mmCIF file of C-alpha atoms and ligand atoms in Angstrom:
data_model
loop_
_atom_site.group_PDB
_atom_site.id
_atom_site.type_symbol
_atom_site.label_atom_id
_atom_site.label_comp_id
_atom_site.label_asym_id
_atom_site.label_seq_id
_atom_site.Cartn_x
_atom_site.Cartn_y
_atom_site.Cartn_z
ATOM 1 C CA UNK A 1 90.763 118.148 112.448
ATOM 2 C CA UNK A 2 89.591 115.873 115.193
ATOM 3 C CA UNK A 3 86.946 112.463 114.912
ATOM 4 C CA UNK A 4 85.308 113.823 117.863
ATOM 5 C CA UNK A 5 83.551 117.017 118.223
ATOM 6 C CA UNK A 6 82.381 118.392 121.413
ATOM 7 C CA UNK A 7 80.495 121.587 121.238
ATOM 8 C CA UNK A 8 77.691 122.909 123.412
ATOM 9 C CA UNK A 9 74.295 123.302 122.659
ATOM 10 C CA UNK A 10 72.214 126.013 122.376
ATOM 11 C CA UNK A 11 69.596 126.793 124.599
ATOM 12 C CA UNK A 12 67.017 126.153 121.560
ATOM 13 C CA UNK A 13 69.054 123.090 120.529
ATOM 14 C CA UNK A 14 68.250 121.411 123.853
ATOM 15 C CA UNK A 15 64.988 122.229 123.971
ATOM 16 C CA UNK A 16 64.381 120.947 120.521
ATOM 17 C CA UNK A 17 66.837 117.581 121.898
ATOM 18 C CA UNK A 18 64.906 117.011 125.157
ATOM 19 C CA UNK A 19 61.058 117.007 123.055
ATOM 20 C CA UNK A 20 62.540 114.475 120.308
ATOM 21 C CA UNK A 21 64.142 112.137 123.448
ATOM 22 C CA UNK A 22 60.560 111.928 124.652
ATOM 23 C CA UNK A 23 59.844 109.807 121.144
ATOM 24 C CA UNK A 24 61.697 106.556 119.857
ATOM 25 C CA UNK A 25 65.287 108.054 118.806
ATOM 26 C CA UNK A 26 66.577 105.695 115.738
ATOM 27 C CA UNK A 27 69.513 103.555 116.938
ATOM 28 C CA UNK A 28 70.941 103.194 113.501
ATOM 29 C CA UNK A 29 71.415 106.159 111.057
ATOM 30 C CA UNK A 30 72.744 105.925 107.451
ATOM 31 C CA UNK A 31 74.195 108.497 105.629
ATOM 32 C CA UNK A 32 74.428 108.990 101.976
ATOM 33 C CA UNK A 33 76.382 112.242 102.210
ATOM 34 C CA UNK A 34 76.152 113.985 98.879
ATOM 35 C CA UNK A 35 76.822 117.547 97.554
ATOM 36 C CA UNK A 36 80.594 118.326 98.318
ATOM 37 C CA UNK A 37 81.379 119.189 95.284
ATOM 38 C CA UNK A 38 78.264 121.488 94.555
ATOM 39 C CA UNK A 39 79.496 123.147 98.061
ATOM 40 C CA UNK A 40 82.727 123.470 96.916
ATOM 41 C CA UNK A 41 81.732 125.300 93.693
ATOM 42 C CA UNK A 42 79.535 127.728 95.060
ATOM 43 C CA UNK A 43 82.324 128.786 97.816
ATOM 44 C CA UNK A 44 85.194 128.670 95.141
ATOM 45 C CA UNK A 45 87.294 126.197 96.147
ATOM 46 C CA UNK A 46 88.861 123.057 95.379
ATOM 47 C CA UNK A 47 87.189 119.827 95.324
ATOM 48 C CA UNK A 48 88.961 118.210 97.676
ATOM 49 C CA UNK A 49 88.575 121.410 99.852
ATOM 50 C CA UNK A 50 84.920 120.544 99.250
ATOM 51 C CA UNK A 51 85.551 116.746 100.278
ATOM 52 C CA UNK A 52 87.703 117.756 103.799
ATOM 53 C CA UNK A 53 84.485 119.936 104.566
ATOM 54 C CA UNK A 54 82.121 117.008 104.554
ATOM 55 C CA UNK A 55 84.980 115.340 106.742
ATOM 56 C CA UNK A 56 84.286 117.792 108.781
ATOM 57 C CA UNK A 57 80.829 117.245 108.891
ATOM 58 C CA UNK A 58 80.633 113.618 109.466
ATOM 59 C CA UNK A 59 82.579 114.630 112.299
ATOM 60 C CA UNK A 60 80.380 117.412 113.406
ATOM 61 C CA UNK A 61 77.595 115.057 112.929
ATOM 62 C CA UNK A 62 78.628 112.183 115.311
ATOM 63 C CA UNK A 63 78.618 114.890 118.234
ATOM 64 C CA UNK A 64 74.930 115.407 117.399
ATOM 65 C CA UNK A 65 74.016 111.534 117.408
ATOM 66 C CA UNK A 66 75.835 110.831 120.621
ATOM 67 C CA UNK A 67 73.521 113.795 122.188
ATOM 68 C CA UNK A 68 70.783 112.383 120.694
ATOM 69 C CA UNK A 69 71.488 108.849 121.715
ATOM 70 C CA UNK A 70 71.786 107.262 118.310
ATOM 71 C CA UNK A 71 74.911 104.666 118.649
ATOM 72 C CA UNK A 72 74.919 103.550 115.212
ATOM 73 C CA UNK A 73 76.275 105.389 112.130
ATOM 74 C CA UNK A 74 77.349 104.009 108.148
ATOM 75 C CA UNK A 75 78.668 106.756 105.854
ATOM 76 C CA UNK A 76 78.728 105.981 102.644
ATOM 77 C CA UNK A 77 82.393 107.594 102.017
ATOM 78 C CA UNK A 78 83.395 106.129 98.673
ATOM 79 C CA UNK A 79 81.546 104.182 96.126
ATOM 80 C CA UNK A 80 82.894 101.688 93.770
ATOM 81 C CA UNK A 81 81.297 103.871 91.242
ATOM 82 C CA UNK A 82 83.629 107.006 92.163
ATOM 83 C CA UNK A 83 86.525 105.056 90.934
ATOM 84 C CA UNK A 84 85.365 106.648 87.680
ATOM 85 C CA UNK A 85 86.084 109.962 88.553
ATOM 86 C CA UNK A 86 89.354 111.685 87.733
ATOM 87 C CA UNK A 87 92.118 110.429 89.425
ATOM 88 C CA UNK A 88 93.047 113.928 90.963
ATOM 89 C CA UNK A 89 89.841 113.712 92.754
ATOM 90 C CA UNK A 90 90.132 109.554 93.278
ATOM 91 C CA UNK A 91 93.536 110.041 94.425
ATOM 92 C CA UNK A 92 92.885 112.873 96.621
ATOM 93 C CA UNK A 93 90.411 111.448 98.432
ATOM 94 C CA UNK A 94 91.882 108.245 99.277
ATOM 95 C CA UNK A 95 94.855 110.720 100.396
ATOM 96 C CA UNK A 96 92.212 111.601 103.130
ATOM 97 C CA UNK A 97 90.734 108.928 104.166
ATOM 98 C CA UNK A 98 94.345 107.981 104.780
ATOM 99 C CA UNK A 99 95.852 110.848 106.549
ATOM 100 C CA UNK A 100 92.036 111.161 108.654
ATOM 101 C CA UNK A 101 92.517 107.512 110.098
ATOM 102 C CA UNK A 102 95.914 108.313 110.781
ATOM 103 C CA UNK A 103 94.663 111.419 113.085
ATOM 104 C CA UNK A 104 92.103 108.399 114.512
ATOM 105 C CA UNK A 105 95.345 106.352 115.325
ATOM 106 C CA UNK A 106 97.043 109.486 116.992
ATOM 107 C CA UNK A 107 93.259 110.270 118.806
ATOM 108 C CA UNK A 108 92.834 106.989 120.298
ATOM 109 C CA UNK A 109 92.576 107.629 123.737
ATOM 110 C CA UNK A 110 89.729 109.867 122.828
ATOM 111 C CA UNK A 111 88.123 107.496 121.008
ATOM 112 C CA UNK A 112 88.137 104.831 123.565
ATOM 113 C CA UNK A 113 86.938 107.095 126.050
ATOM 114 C CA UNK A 114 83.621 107.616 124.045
ATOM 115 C CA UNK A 115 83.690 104.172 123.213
ATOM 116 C CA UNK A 116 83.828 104.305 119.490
ATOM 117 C CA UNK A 117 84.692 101.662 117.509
ATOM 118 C CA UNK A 118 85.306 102.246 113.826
ATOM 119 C CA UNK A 119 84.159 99.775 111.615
ATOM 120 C CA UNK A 120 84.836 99.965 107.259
ATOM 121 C CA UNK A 121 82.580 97.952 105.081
ATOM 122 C CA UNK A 122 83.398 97.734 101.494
ATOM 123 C CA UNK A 123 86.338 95.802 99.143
ATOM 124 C CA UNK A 124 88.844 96.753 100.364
ATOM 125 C CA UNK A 125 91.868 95.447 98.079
ATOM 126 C CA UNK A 126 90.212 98.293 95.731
ATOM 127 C CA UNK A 127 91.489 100.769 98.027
ATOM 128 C CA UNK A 128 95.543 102.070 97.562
ATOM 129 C CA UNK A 129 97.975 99.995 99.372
ATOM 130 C CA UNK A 130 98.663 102.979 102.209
ATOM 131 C CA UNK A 131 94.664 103.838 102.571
ATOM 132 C CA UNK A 132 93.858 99.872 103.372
ATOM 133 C CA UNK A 133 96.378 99.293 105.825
ATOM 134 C CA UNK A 134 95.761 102.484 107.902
ATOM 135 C CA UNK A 135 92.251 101.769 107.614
ATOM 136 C CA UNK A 136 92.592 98.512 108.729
ATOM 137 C CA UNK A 137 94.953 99.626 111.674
ATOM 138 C CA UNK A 138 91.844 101.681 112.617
ATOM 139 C CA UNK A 139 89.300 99.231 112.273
ATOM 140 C CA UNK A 140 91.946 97.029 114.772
ATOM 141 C CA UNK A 141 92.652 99.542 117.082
ATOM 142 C CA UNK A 142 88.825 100.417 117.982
ATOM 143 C CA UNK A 143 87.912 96.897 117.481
ATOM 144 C CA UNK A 144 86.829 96.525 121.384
ATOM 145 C CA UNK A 145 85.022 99.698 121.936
ATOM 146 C CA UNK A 146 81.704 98.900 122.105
ATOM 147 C CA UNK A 147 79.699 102.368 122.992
ATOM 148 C CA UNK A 148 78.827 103.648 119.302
ATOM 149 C CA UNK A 149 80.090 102.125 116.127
ATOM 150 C CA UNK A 150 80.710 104.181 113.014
ATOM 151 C CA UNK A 151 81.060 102.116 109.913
ATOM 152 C CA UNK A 152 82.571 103.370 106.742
ATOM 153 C CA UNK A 153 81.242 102.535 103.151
ATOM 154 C CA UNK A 154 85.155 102.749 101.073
ATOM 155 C CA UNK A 155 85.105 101.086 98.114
ATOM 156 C CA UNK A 156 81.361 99.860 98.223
ATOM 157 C CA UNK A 157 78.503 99.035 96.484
ATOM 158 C CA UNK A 158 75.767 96.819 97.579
ATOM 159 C CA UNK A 159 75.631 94.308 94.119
ATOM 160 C CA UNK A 160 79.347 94.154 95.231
ATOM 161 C CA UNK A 161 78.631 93.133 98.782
ATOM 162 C CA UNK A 162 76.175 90.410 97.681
ATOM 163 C CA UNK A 163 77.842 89.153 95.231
ATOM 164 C CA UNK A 164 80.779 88.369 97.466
ATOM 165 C CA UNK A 165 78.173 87.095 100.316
ATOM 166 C CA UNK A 166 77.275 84.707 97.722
ATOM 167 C CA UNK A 167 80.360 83.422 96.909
ATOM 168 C CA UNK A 168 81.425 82.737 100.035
ATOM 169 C CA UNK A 169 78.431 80.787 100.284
ATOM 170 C CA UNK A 170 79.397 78.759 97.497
ATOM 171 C CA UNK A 171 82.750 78.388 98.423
ATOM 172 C CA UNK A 172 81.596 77.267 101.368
ATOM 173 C CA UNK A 173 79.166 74.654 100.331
ATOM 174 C CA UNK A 174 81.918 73.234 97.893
ATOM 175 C CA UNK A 175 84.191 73.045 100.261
ATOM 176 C CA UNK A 176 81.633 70.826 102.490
ATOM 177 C CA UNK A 177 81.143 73.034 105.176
ATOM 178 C CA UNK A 178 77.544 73.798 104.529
ATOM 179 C CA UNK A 179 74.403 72.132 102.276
ATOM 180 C CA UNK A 180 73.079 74.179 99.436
ATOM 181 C CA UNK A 181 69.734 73.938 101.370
ATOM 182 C CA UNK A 182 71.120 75.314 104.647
ATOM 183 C CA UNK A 183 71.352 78.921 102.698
ATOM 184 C CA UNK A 184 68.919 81.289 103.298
ATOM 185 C CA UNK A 185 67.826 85.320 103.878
ATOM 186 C CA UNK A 186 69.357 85.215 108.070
ATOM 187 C CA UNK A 187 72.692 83.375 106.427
ATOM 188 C CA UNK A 188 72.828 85.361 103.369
ATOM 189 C CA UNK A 189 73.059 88.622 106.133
ATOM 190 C CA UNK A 190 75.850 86.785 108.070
ATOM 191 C CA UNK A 191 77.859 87.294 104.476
ATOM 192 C CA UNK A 192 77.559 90.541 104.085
ATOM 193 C CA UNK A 193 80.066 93.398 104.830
ATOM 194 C CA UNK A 194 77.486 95.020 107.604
ATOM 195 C CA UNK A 195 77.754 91.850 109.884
ATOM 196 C CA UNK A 196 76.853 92.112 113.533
ATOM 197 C CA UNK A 197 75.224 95.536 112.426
ATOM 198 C CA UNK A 198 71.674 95.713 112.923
ATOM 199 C CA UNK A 199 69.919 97.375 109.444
ATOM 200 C CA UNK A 200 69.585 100.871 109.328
ATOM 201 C CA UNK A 201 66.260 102.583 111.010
ATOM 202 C CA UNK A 202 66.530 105.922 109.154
ATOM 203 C CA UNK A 203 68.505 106.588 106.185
ATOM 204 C CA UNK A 204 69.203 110.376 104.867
ATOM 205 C CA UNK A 205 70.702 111.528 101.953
ATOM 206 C CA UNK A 206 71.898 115.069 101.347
ATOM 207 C CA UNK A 207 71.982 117.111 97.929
ATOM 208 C CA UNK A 208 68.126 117.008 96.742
ATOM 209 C CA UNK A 209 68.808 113.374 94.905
ATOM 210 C CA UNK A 210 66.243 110.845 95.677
ATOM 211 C CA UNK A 211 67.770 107.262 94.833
ATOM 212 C CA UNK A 212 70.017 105.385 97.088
ATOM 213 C CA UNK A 213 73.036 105.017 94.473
ATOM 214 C CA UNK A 214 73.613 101.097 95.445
ATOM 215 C CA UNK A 215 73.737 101.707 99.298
ATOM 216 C CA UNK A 216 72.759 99.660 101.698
ATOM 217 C CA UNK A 217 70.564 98.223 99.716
ATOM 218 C CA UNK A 218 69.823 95.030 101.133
ATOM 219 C CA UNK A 219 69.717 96.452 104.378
ATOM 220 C CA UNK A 220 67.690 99.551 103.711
ATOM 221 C CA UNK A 221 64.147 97.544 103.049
ATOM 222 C CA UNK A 222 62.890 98.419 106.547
ATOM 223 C CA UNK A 223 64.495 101.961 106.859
ATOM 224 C CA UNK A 224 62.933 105.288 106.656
ATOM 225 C CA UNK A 225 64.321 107.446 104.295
ATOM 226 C CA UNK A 226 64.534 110.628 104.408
ATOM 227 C CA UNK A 227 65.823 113.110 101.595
ATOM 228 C CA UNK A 228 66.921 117.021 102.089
ATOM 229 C CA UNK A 229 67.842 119.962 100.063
ATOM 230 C CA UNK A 230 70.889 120.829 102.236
ATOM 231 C CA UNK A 231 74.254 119.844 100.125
ATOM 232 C CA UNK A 232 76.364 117.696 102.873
ATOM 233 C CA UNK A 233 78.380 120.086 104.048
ATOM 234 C CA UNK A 234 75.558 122.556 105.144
ATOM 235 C CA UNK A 235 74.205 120.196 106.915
ATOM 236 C CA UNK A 236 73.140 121.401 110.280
ATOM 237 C CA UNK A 237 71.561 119.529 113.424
ATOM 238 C CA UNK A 238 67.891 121.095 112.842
ATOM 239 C CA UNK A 239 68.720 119.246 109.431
ATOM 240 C CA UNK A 240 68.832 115.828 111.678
ATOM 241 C CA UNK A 241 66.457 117.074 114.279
ATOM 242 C CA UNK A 242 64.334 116.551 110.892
ATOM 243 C CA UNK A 243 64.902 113.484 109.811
ATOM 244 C CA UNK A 244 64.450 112.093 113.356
ATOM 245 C CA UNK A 245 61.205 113.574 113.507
ATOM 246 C CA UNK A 246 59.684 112.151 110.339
ATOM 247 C CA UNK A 247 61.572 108.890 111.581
ATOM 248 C CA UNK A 248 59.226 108.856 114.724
ATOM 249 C CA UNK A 249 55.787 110.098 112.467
ATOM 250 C CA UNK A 250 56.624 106.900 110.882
ATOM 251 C CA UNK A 251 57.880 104.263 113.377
ATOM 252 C CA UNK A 252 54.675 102.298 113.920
ATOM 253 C CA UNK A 253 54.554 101.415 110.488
ATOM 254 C CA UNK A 254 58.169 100.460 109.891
ATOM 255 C CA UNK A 255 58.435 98.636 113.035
ATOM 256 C CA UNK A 256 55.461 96.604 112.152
ATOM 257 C CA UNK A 257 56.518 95.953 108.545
ATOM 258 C CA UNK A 258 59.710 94.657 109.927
ATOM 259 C CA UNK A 259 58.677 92.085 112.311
ATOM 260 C CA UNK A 260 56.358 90.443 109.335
ATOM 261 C CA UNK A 261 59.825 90.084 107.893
ATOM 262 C CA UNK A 262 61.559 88.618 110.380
ATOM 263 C CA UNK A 263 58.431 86.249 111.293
ATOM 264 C CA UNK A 264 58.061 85.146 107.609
ATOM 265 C CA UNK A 265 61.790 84.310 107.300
ATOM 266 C CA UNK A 266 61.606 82.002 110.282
ATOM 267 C CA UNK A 267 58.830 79.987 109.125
ATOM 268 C CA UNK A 268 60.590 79.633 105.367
ATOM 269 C CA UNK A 269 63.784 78.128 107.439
ATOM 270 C CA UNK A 270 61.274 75.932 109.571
ATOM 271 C CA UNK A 271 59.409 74.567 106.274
ATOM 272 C CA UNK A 272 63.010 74.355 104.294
ATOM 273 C CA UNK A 273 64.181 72.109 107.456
ATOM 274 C CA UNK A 274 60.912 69.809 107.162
ATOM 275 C CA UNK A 275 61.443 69.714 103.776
ATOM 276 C CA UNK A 276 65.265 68.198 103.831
ATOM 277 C CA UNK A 277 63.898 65.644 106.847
ATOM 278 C CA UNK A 278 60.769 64.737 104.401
ATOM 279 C CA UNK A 279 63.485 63.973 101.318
ATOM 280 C CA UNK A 280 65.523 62.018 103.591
ATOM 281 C CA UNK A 281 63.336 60.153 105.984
ATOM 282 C CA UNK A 282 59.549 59.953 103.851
ATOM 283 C CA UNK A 283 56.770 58.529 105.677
ATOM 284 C CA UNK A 284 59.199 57.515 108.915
ATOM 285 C CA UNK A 285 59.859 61.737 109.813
ATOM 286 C CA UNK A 286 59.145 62.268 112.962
ATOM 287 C CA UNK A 287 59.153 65.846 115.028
ATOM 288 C CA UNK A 288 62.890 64.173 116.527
ATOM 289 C CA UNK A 289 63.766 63.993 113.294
ATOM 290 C CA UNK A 290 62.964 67.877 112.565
ATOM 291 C CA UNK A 291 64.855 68.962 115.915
ATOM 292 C CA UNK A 292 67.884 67.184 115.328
ATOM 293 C CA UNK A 293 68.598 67.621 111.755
ATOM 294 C CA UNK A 294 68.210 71.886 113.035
ATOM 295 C CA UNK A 295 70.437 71.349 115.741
ATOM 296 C CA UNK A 296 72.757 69.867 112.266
ATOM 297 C CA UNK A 297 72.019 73.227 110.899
ATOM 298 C CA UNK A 298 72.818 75.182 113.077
ATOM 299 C CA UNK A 299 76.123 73.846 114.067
ATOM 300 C CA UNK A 300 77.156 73.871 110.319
ATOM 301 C CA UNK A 301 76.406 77.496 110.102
ATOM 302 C CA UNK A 302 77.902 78.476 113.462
ATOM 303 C CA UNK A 303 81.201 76.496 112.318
ATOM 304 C CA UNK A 304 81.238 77.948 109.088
ATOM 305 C CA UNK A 305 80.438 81.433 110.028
ATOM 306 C CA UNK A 306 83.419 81.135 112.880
ATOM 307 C CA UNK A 307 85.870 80.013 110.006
ATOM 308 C CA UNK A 308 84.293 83.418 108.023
ATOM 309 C CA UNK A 309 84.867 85.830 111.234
ATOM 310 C CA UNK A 310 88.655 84.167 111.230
ATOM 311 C CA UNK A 311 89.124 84.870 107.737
ATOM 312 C CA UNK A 312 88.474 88.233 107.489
ATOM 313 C CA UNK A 313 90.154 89.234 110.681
ATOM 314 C CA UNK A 314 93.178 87.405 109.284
ATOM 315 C CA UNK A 315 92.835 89.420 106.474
ATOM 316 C CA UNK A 316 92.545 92.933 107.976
ATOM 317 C CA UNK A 317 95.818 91.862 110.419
ATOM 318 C CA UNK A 318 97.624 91.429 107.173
ATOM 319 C CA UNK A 319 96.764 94.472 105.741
ATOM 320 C CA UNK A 320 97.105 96.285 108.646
ATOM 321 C CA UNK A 321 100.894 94.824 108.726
ATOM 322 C CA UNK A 322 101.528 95.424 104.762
ATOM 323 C CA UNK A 323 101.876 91.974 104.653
ATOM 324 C CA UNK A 324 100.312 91.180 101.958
HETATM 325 C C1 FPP B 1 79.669 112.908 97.586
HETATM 326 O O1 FPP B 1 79.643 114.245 97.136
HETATM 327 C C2 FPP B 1 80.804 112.679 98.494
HETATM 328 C C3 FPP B 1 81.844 111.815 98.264
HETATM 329 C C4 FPP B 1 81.948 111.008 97.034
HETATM 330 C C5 FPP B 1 82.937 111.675 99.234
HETATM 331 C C6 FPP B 1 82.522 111.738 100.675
HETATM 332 C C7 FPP B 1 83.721 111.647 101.540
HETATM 333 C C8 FPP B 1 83.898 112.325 102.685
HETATM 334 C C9 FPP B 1 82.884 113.217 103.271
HETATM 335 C C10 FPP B 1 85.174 112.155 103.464
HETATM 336 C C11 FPP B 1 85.180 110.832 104.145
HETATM 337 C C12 FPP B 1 86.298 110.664 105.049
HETATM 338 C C13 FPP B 1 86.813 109.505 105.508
HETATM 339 C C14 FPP B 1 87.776 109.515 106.597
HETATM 340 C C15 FPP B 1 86.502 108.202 104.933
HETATM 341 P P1 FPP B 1 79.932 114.487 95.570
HETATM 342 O O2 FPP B 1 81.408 114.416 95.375
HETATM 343 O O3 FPP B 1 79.124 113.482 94.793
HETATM 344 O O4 FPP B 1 79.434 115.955 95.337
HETATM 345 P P2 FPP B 1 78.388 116.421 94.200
HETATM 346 O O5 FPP B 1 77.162 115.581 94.383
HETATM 347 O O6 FPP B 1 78.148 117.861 94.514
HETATM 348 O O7 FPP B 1 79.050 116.200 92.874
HETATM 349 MG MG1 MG B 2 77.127 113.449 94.179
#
């Protein structure tokens, strides 16, 4: 089964498409995609059988976002959590996501034509030695494409993504590469798995549950959520069609709460940049002062942040050797 799905609309599908393009189309969608084993029960199968359908869908699904212009997708595909499961079902799975990125590999050409590049977000030394390296491999191969970007949640949670944000934070002010007082929200983001990825504008979860099940969770503060009935595999575009129109009913507001985000977090980085100038030159500071000791900043963070980008791309060319 193939990463990209081309189908044709139906006449009613493109009339329902063309009305919602006339609105603001979310450029970032999340996906908590919950209910394969529910499906998989009430058809009589397997659960893995249940877990290759919603495959299947996530596929399915990315056809309906490129029509509708959204270049953005994260799947949450594995949580640390499901490491609790049984290890038919743990091993299974990773079994998939092993033999599916290996289809990516052999699908390349396709992929590159559509411009997607694949992207996985979570810890990965969790993950079984032959499910890192070909997802790695993937995440290498599609690295350039820069059309529509699907990230993968394997082995994620979001207390697990901070907490490694903030120790590489610390490590990095012990090892002198940054000041203590140089951290803050914008830097804190750079740590995170999701880097480069703007936050998600609309986030749905399948199944009829209603929490978010440590997703995203630091990037979801600005999203509209959106819950449904439908178990993931059921899912069907008029299902998204959905979600995208109570995204738009909403978008004023969420785009408005945003920006008094992002405003507020400049000023605290403005006022914590006084405040270092004020401890180090008292009555002498001077609005110099203020502009040079940010221009300091800044080329800390862009150093250190460079020596973070190397790291982790060192990292995923090791796995992706079995080199490790
Ligand atoms: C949640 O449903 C789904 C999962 C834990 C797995 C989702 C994984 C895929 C759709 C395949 C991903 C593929 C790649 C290539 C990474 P559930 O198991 O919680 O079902 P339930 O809520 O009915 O119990
Ligand atoms: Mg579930």
């Amino acid at each position: 089964m193939t990463w990209i799905v081309e189908k044709k609309r139906s006449w009613a599908e493109w009339v329902a498409l063309r009305t919602l393009l006339v609105g603001p189309i979310p450029t970032h969608l999340a996906v908590i995609m919950d209910g394969n084993r529910r499906y998989a029960r009430q058809k009589h199968q397997d659960t893995l059988t249940g877990h290759t359908q919603g495959f299947h869908k996530l596929a399915e699904m990315l056809g309906w976002c490129r029509d509708l212009g959204i270049n953005q997708v994260t799947a949450y595909a594995f949580s640390i959590e499901n490491f609790k499961r049984s290890k038919q079902e743990v091993d299974g799975l990773m079994e998939l996501a092993a033999e599916k990125f290996e289809v990516l590999l052999e699908e390349q050409e396709k992929l590159d034509k559509h411009g997607v590049c694949i992207r996985v977000v979570g810890n990965l030394s969790l993950l079984p030695q032959r499910t890192r390296q070909m997802a790695a491999r993937a995440v290498i191969a599609t690295q350039q494409n820069n059309n529509c970007y699907l990230n993968l949640a394997l082995a994620y949670t979001s207390r697990q993504e901070m907490t490694q944000a903030m120790n590489e934070l610390v490590d990095g002010v012990q090892r002198g590469e940054l000041l203590a007082s140089d951290i803050s929200e914008e830097l804190m983001e750079e740590c995170l798995y999701t880097r480069g990825s703007k936050d998600p504008d609309l986030l749905l979860r399948t199944s009829g549950e209603v929490r978010l099940s440590d997703f995203l969770l630091w990037q979801s503060g600005f999203s509209c959520l959106y819950f449904t009935q439908a178990l993931w595999p059921e899912l069907t575009i008029w299902h998204l069609f959905g979600a995208v129109f109570y995204y738009q009913r909403h978008h004023h507001m969420l785009v408005a709460a945003r920006q008094l985000c992002l405003d507020q977090r400049e000023c605290v980085v403005e006022e914590q940049d006084v405040e270092c100038c004020r401890i180090k030159y008292g009555d002498k500071l001077t609005q110099e002062h203020i502009t040079e000791y940010a221009r300091g900043r800044e080329n800390r963070i862009a150093a250190f942040l460079a020596s973070l980008t190397q790291r982790r791309l060192s990292y995923l060319q090791q796995l992706a050797c079995g080199d490790e």
